[in-house]
Structure formats: structure tokens, C-alpha cells
Short mmCIF file of C-alpha atoms and ligand atoms in Angstrom, two decimals:
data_model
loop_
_atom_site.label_atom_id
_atom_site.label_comp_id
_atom_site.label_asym_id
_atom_site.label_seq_id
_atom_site.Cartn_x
_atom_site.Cartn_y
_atom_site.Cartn_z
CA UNK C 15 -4.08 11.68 -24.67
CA UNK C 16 -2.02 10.29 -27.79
CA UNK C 17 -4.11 8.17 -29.83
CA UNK C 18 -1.74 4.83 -28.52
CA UNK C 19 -3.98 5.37 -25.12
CA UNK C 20 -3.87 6.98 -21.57
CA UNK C 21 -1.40 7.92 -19.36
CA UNK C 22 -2.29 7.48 -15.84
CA UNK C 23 -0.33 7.69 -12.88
CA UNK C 24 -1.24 6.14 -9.91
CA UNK C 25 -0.15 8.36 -6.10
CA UNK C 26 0.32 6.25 -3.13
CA UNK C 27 1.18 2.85 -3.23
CA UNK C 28 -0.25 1.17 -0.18
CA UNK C 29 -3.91 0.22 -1.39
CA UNK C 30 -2.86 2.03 -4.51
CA UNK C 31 -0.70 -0.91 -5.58
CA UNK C 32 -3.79 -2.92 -6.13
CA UNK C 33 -4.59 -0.65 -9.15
CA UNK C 34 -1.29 -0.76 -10.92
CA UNK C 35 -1.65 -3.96 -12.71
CA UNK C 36 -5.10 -3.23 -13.32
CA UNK C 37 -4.47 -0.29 -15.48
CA UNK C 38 -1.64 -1.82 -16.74
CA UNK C 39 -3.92 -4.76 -18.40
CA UNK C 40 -6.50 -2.01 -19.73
CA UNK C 41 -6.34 -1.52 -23.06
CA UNK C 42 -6.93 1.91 -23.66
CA UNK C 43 -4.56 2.58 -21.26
CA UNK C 44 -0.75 3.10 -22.48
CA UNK C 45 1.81 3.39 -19.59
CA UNK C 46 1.16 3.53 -15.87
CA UNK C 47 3.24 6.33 -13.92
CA UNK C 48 4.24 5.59 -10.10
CA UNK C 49 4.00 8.38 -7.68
CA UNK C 50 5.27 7.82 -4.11
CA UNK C 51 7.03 10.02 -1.66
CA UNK C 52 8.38 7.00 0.62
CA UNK C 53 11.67 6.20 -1.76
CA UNK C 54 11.70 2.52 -1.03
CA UNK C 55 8.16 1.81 -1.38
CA UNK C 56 8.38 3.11 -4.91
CA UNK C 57 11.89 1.85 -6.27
CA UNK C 58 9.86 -1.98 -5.13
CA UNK C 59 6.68 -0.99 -7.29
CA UNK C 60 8.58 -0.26 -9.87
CA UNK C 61 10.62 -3.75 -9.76
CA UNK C 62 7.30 -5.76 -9.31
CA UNK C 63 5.35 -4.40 -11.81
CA UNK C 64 8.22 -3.47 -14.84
CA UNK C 65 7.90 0.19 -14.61
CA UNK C 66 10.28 3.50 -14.73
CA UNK C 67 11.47 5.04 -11.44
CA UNK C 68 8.04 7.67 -10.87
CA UNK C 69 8.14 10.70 -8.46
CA UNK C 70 7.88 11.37 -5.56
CA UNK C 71 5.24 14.56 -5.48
CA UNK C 72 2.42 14.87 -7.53
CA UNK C 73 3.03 18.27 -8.39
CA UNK C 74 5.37 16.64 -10.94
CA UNK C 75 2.96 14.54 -12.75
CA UNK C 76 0.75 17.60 -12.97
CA UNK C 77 3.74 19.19 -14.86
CA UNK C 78 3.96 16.29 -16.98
CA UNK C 79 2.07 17.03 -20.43
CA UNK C 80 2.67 12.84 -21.45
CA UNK C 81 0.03 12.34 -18.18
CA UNK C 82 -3.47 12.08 -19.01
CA UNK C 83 -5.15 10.90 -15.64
CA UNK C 84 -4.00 11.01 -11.90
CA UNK C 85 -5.80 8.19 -9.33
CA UNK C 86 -5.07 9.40 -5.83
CA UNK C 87 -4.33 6.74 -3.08
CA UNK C 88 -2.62 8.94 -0.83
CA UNK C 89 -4.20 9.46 2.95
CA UNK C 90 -7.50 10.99 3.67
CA UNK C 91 -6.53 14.24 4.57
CA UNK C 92 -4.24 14.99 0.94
CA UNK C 93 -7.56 13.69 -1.13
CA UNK C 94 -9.64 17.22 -1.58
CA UNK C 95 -6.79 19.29 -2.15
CA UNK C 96 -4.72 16.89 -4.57
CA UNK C 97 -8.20 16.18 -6.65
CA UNK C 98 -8.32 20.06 -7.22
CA UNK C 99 -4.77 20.60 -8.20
CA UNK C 100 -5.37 17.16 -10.31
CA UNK C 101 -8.67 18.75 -11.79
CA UNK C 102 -6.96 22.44 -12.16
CA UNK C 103 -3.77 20.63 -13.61
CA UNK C 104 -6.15 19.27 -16.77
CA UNK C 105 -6.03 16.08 -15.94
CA UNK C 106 -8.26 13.69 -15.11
CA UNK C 107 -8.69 12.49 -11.66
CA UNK C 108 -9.81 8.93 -9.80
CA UNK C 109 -9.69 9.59 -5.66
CA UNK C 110 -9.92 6.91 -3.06
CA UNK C 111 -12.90 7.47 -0.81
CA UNK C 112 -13.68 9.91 0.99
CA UNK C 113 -13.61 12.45 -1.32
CA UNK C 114 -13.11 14.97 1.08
CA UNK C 115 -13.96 15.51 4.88
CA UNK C 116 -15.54 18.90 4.87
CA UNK C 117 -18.77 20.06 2.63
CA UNK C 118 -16.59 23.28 1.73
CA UNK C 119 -14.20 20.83 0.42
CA UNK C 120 -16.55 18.75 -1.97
CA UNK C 121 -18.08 22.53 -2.84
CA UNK C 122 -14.26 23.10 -4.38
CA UNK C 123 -14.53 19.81 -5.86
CA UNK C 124 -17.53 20.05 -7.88
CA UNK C 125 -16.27 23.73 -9.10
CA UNK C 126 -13.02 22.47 -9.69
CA UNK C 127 -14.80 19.98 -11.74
CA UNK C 128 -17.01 21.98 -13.70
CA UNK C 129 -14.73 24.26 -14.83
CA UNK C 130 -11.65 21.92 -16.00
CA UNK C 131 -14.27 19.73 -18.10
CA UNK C 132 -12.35 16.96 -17.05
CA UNK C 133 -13.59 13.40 -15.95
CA UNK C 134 -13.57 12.93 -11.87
CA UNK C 135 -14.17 9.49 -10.33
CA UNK C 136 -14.81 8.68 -6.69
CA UNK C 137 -13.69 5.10 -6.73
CA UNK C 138 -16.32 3.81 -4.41
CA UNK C 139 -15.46 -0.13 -4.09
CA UNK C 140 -18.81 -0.97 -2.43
CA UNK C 141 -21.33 -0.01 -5.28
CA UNK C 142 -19.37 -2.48 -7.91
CA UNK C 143 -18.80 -5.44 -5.45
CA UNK C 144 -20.14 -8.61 -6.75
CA UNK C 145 -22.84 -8.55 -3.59
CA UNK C 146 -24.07 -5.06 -4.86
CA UNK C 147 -24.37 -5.86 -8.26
CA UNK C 148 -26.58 -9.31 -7.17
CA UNK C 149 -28.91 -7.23 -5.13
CA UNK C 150 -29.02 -4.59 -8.00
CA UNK C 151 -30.19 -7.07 -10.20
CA UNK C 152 -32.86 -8.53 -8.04
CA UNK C 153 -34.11 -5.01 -7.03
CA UNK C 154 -34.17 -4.83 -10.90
CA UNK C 155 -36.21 -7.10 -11.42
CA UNK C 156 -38.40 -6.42 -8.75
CA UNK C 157 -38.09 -9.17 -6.50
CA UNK C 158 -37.10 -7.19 -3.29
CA UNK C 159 -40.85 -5.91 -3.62
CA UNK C 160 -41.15 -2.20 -2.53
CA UNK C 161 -37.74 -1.30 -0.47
CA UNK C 162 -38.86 -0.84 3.28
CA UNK C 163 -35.47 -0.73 5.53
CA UNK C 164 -31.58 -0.48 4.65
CA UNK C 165 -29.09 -1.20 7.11
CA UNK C 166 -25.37 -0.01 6.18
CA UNK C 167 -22.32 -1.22 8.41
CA UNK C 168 -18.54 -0.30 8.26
CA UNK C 169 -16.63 -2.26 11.20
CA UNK C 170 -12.72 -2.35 11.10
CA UNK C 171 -10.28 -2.08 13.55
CA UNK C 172 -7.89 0.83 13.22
CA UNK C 173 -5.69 0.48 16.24
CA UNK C 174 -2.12 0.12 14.62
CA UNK C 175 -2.80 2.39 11.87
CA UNK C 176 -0.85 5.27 10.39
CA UNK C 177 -1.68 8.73 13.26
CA UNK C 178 -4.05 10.20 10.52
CA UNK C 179 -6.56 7.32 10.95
CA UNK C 180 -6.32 8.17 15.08
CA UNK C 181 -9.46 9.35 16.78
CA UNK C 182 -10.89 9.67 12.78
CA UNK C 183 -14.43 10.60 13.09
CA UNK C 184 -16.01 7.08 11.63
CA UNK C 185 -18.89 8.72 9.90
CA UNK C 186 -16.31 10.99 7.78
CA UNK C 187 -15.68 7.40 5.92
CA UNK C 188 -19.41 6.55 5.29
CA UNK C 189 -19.50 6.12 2.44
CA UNK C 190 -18.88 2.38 2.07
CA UNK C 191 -21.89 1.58 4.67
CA UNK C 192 -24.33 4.01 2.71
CA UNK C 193 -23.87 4.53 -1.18
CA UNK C 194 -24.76 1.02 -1.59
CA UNK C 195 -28.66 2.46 -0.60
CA UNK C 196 -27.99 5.67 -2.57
CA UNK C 197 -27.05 3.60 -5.88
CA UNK C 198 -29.43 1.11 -5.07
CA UNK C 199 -32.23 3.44 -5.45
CA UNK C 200 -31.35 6.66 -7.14
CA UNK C 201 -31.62 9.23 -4.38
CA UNK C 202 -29.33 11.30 -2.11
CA UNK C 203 -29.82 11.82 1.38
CA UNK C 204 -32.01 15.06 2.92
CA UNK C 205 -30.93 14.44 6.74
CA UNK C 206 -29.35 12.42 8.81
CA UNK C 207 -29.72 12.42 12.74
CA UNK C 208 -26.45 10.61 14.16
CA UNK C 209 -25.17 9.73 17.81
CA UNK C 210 -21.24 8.69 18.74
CA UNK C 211 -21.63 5.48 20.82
CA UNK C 212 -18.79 4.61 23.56
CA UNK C 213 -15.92 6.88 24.33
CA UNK C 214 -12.55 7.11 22.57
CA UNK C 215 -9.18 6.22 24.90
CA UNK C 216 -7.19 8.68 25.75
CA UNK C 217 -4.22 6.85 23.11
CA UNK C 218 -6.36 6.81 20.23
CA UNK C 219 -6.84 10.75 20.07
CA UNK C 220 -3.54 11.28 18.36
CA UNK C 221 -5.16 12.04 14.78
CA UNK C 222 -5.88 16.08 15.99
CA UNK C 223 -9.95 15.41 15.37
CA UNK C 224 -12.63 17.07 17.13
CA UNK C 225 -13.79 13.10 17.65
CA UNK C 226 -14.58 11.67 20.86
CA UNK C 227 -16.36 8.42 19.45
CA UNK C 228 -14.99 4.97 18.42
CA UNK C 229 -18.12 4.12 16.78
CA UNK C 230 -21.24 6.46 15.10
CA UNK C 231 -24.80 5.47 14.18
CA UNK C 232 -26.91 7.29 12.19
CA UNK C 233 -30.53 7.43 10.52
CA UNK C 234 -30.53 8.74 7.06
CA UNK C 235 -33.57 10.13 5.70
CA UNK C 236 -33.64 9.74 1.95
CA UNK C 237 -35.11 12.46 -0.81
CA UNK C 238 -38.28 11.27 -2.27
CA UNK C 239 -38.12 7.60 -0.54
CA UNK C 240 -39.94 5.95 2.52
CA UNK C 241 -37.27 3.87 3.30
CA UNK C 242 -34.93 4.94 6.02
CA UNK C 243 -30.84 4.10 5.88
CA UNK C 244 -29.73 3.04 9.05
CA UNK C 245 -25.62 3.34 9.22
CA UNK C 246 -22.88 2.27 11.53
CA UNK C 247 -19.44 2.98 11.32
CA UNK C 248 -17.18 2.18 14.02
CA UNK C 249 -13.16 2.25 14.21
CA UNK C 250 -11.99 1.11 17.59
CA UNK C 251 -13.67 -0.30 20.55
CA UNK C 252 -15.84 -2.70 18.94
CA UNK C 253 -15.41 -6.20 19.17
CA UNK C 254 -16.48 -7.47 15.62
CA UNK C 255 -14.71 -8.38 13.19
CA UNK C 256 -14.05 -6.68 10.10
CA UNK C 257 -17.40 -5.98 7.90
CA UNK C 258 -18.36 -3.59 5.06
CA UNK C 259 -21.63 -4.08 3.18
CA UNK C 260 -25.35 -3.33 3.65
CA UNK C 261 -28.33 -5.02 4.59
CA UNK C 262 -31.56 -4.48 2.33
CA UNK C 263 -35.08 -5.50 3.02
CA UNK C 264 -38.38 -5.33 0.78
CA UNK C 265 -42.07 -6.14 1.11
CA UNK C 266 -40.87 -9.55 -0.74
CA UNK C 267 -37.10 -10.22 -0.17
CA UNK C 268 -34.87 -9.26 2.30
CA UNK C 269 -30.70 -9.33 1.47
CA UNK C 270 -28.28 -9.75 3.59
CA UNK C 271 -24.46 -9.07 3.55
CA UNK C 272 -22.52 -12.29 4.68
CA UNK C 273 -21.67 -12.24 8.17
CA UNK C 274 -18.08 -12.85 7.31
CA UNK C 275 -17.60 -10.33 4.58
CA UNK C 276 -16.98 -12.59 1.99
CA UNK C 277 -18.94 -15.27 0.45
CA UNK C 278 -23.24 -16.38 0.52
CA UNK C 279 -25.71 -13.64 1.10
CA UNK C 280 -28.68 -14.37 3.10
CA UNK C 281 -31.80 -14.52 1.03
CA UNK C 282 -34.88 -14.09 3.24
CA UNK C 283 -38.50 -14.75 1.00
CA UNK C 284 -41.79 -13.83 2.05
CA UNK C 285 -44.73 -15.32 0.86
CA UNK C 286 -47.40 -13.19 1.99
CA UNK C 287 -49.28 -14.08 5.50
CA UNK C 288 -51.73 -17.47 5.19
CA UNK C 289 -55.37 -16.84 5.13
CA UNK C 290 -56.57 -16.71 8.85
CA UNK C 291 -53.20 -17.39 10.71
CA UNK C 292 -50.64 -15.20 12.45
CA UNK C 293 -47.33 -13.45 11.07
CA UNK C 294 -45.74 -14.13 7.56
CA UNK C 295 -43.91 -17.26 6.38
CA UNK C 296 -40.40 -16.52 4.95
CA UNK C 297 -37.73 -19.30 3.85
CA UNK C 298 -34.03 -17.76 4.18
CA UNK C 299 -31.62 -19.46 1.76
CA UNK C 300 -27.55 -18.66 0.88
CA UNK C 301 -27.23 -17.38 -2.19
CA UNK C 302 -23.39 -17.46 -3.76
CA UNK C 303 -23.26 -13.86 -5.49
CA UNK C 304 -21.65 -14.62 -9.22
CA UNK C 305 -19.01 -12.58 -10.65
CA UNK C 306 -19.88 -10.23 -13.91
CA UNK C 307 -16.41 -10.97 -15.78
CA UNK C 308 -18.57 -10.35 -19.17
CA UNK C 309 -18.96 -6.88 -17.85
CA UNK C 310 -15.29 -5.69 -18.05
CA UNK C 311 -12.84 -5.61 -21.28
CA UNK C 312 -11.46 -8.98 -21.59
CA UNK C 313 -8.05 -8.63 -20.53
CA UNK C 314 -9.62 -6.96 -16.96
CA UNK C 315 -11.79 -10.34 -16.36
CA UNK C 316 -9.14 -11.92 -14.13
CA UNK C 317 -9.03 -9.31 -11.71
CA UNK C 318 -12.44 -10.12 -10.51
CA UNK C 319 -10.74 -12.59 -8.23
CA UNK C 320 -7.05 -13.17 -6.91
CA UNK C 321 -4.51 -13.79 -9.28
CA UNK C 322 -1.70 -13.57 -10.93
CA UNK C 323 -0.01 -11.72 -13.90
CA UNK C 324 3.48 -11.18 -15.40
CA UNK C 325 3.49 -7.78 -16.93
CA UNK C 326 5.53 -6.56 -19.71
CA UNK C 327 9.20 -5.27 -18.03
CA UNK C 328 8.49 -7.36 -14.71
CA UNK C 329 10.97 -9.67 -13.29
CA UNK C 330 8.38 -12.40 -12.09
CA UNK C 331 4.81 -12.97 -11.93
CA UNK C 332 2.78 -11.00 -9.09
CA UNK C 333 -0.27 -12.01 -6.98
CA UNK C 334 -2.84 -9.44 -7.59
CA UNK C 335 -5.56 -9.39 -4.98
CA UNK C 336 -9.24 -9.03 -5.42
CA UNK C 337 -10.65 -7.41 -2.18
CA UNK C 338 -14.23 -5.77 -1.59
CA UNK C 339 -15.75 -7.76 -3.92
CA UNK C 340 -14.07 -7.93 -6.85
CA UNK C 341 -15.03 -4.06 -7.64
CA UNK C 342 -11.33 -3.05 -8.44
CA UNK C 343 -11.48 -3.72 -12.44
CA UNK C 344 -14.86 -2.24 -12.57
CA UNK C 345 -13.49 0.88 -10.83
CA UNK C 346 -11.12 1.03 -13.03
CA UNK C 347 -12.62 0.71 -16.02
CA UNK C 348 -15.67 2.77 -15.65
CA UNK C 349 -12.89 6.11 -15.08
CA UNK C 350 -10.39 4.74 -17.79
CA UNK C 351 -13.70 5.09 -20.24
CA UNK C 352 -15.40 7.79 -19.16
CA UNK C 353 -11.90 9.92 -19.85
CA UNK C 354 -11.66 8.35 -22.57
CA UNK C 355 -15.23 8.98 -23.65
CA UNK C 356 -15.00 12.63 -22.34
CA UNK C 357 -18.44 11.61 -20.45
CA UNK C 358 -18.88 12.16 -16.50
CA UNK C 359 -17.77 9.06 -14.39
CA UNK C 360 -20.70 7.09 -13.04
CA UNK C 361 -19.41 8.47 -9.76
CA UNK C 362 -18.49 11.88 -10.58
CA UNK C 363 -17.92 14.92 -8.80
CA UNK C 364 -21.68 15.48 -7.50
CA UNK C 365 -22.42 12.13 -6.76
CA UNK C 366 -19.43 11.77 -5.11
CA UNK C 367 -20.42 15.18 -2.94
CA UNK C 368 -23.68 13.53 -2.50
CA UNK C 369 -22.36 10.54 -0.94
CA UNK C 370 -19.55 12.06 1.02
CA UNK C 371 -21.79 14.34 2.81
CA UNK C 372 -24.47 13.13 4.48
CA UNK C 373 -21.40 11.53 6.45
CA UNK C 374 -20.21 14.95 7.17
CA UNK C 375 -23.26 16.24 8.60
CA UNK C 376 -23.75 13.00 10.77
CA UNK C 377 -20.75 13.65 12.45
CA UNK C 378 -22.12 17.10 13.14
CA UNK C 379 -25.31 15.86 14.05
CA UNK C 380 -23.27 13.19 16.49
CA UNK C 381 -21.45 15.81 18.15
CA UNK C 382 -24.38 18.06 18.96
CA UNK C 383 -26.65 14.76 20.61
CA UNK C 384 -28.59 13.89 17.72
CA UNK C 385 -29.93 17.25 16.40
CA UNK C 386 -31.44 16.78 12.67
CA UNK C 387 -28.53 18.14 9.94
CA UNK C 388 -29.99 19.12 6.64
CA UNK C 389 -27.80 17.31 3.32
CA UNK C 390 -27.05 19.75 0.79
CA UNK C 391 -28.86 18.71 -2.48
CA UNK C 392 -25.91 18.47 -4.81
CA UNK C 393 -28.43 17.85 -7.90
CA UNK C 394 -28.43 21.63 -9.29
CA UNK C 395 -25.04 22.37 -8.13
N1 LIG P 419 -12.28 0.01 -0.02
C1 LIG P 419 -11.66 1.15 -0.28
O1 LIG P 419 -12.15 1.96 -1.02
C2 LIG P 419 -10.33 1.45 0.38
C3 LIG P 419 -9.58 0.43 0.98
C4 LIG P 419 -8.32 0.76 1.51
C5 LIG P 419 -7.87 2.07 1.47
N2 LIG P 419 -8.65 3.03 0.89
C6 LIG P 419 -8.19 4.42 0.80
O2 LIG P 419 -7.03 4.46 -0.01
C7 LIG P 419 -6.12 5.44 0.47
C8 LIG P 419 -4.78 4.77 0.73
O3 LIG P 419 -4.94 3.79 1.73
P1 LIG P 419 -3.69 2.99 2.30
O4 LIG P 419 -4.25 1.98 3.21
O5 LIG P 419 -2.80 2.60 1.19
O6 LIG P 419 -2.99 4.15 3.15
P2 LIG P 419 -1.50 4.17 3.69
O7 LIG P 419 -1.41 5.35 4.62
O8 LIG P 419 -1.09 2.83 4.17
O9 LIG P 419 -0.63 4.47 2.39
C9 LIG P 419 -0.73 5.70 1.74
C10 LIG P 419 0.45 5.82 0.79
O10 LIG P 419 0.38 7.11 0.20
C11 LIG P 419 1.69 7.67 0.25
N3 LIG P 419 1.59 9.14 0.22
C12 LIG P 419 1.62 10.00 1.26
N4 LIG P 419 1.52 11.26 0.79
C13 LIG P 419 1.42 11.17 -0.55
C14 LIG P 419 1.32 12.15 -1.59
N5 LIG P 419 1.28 13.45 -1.33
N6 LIG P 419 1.25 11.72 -2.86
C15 LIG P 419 1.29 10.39 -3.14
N7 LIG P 419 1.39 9.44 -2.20
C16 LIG P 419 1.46 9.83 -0.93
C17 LIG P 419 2.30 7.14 1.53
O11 LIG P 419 3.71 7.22 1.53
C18 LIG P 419 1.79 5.72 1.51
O12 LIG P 419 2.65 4.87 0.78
C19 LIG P 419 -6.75 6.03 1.73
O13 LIG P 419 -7.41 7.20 1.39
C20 LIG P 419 -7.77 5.00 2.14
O14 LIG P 419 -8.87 5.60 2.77
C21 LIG P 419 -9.86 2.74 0.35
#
């Protein structure tokens, strides 16, 4: 890194497009570098956002000694064995969820970790949403009581999407539906017993997966914790529209994720049962979850919610959006300062392994009926 700030180029610019303007507006950040193998998609980037031409292959950004971070965007299948090269290059390295799809693949990750010293980020949009961070705070301060049940749900309808996302097994991309629990509460999951509900279509087994289920459901049995994580994740075949988010219940409070995504949780109190009568009373409320601006470096605040900037070199203004909760800047800024603090990333290499894989092992599990699939405990590794 030169002292004026990092280098970071950003690969794939679908979703990854989000994150450009983002880490343009960082300050310790000093240039953004596009990477992008579809020509067109790129030269537009660099229009909208002011920027040089890029590359099209990573493998010249690793080759690049001006580049001091690489965040991956590219599809699910590319992000194991690009984090390693990133890792093995020097460089620091942000990945799009999952982190891989195999538990031999997050074993290379956490090596290829280790040994390059280097700071890698699962950029897990769920655990920095501005629902999450409400629910964190109340489960802070103890008003959730002691934790009982956690239910975790990814719904989203992947007909239409690129072949790679065809037939994908849904529990492979858990980890939206179930870090919010793991985060929550400072464990890792021991087992997991999962089922595959429904039956895939013949069309929608294009992807080459050993998948025969639109949707999975799983129970996750959590180290050191009574409270059991139940998770769905479903693809295709489910008539629902699209959700991603958790539902948490204590002795005390019970939170839920808003039915449409975005906007109120449902608060559900309980008061404790009345002297001599039957059940418990509890009042439900909507609560608006606030956004944290204050949290982030000033010039990252905006990005909290849609809106607009005009970069340095850009033509025009550009809408920036603000999906899954707002959790983009704090991404961003948590792996921007924890290269530049040459500290771990609050989701680094283990914890990503640790939230990647009890997904793995429920699609096992789902595949063989149910059968209980021990988590490896990433803690020592
Ligand atoms: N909430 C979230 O965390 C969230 C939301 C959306 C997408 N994602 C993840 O982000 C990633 C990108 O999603 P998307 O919807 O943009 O996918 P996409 O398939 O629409 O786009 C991927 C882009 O990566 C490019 N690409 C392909 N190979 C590449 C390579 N070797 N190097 C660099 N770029 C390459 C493609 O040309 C394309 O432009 C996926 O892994 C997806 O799972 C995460």
C-alpha cells in the first residue's frame, strides 16, 4: 500500500457494481481497479463511475504490484479458487458469499490465509443490515431474555438466472438465513440434520449439481447453546416472494424479520403469565429499525440508503443502491480497515469457514434423508 491509500480492484460487475462507488468514497482507499471479462459490461463501469479501462482476468491484477486488495463478485463456482490465488498473490481479498461450496475448499482457504498474513473478508450482507444490528442491540441489552428459537429464511426465485445458479443446491448459499444466529450469539454450528422438500423440474437441472431439491430445511444444532437454528433456503418452486432475514425469539422478546423484506420488524413482548390464569400475555408492536450512519467514516454515511453521487472523472451523477439493509458501506469498511490495520476482518477466513459449512453438510445431510452431519469446528484450525 503507498501511504496515499489502497488499491482495490473490484472482479465482476453485476452485484459488484454496487461496491465501486463505495470504495471510491472511502478514504483510505486511493483508486478503484475494474475487473470484468464481459468487454462491454466493463468499458460502461468505467464511463459511469470515471475510471481507467480495467482487465479482463484477475490473474492481471494479481500481477499488478500498484494493487493492494482484490473483492471478488464473480459467480459462485470462481469464489474458492480466485480467493486463494488472491490470498497467494499477497493481496488482500473481500469474496461475495459463499465462500466456497465444498469443506475441502474453505480448508484451502483458511491455509491460504494463514500463510499469506493477509486480511480475508467474507462480505456477509446479512450480519450488518440495519435489522441485524437492531436485534443485536436489544439482545445486548438483554431484552430478548434468554434466546430460545431462531428461525433463518432465504426465499428467491432463480428461474431466469445465469446456468450456474440451475438446480444450485439452496443450502450451499446458507449463509444469509443462518450467520445472523451465529453472530448473534457467538457460536458455530456442531450439526445440522437437513431434508430437500419438493422435486426439481427436469429444466432447472442445467447447473451440473448433484441437487434434486428446489427448496432445503434444516435444524442446526449450535456449540455450547440450547437454542436450535431452524433454516430454509429455497430457489425455485416456492411461491413466496423474495425474503432474506431471520426470525429470533427469547424468554422476553421475540423479533421478527418484516414480511416484505424491507421496512418494520415485528416486536412481540411478553410479560410473564398473570397470577392464576392461563398462557402468557404478549403485545406485538412494529418497530422501524434505524440506520447507524455514525458508525461508518463520514463520507460512507450516504450509502446506508439509495442515492446518488458524482465521482471524480464521471460524466454524470449515478444512483447508488442500498439493498439488504444498508450493510454495503459497513462491508466495506470493516475489510478496507482491517487491511489497512493489518488485523483479521470481523469475518475472516475461519468465520467465514464456520458459516459456510454447516450449509455444506446440510446438503449432505439432505441428500442422505436427514442423517445427523457433524460441522467441523473451525476454532483451532
Ligand atoms: N446479498 C449478497 O451477499 C449477494 C447479493 C447478490 C449477489 N451476491 C453474490 O455476488 C456474486 C455476483 O453476483 P451477480 O448477481 O453479479 O452475478 P452475475 O452472474 O450476474 O455477474 C457476475 C459477473 O462476474 C463476471 N465474471 C465472470 N467470471 C469472472 C472472473 N473470472 N473474474 C471477474 N469477473 C467475472 C461476469 O461476467 C458477470 O459480469 C455472486 O457470487 C453472488 O452469489 C451476493
Amino acid at each position: 500500500m503507498s501511504g496515499a491509500g489502497l488499491v482495490v480492484a473490484v472482479a465482476g460487475l453485476g452485484f459488484g457494481a454496487e461496491f465501486v462507488p463505495i470504495y471510491r468514497r472511502h478514504p483510505e482507499v486511493a483508486d478503484v481497479v475494474l475487473v470484468e471479462p464481459d468487454a462491454a459490461r466493463r468499458a460502461a463501469a468505467a464511463e459511469r463511475f470515471g475510471l481507467g479501462p480495467g482487465c479482463a482476468d484477475v490473474a492481471d491484477v494479481l500481477a499488478d504490484p500498484r494493487v493492494d486488495a482484490v473483492h471478488l463478485l464473480a459467480p459462485v463456482p470462481l469464489h474458492a479458487d480466485l480467493a486463494v490465488a488472491v490470498l497467494e498473490a499477497g493481496k488482500h481479498c473481500a469474496s461475495a458469499v459463499p465462500a466456497a461450496t465444498s469443506l475441502e475448499d474453505l480448508d484451502r482457504l483458511v491455509a491460504a490465509e494463514r500463510a499469506s498474513g493477509r486480511s480475508y473478508m467474507m462480505m456477509e450482507t446479512t450480519v450488518y443490515a440495519r435489522e441485524l444490528l437492531a436485534v443485536r442491540e436489544m439482545h445486548e441489552r438483554g431484552e430478548l431474555g434468554e434466546p430460545t428459537l431462531y428461525r433463518g429464511c432465504h426465499l428467491q426465485q432463480l428461474d431466469g438466472f445465469p446456468v450456474y445458479w440451475q438446480g444450485f443446491p439452496p443450502m450451499h448459499y446458507a449463509t444469509h438465513a443462518l450467520a445472523p444466529v451465529l453472530s448473534l450469539l457467538g457460536t458455530t454450528v456442531e450439526r445440522v440434520s437437513a431434508r430437500g422438500a419438493g422435486r426439481l423440474t427436469p429444466e432447472r437441472r442445467t447447473g451440473g449439481f448433484d441437487n434434486p431439491f428446489p427448496a432445503e430445511a434444516g435444524l442446526f444444532a449450535l456449540r455450547g447453546s440450547d437454542v436450535l437454528a431452524d433454516v430454509t433456503v429455497s430457489f425455485f418452486q416456492t411461491a413466496r416472494s423474495y425474503v432474506e432475514g431471520f426470525c429470533l425469539y427469547g424468554d422476553r422478546r421475540g423479533v421478527e424479520w418484516p414480511e416484505d423484506n424491507e421496512g418494520d420488524l415485528t416486536v412481540h413482548d411478553m410479560s410473564g403469565p398473570a397470577p392464576g390464569s392461563r398462557g402468557n400475555r404478549v403485545v406485538t408492536r412494529r418497530l422501524a429499525p434505524r440506520d447507524r450512519p455514525e458508525l461508518l467514516p463520514e463520507p460512507l454515511r450516504p450509502f446506508v440508503r439509495p442515492t446518488e453521487v458524482h465521482l471524480p472523472g464521471a460524466p454524470a451523477p449515478t444512483r447508488v443502491g442500498a439493498d439488504h439493509g444498508g450493510s454495503h458501506p459497513f462491508l466495506v469498511d470493516e475489510f478496507v480497515r482491517s487491511a489497512v490495520e493489518g488485523r483479521p476482518a470481523a469475518v475472516d477466513a475461519r468465520t467465514a469457514a464456520a458459516w459456510t459449512a454447516p450449509g455444506v453438510c446440510a446438503h449432505t445431510s439432505a441428500l442422505e434423508g436427514g442423517r445427523w452431519v457433524e460441522v467441523p469446528d473451525y476454532r483451532s484450525s
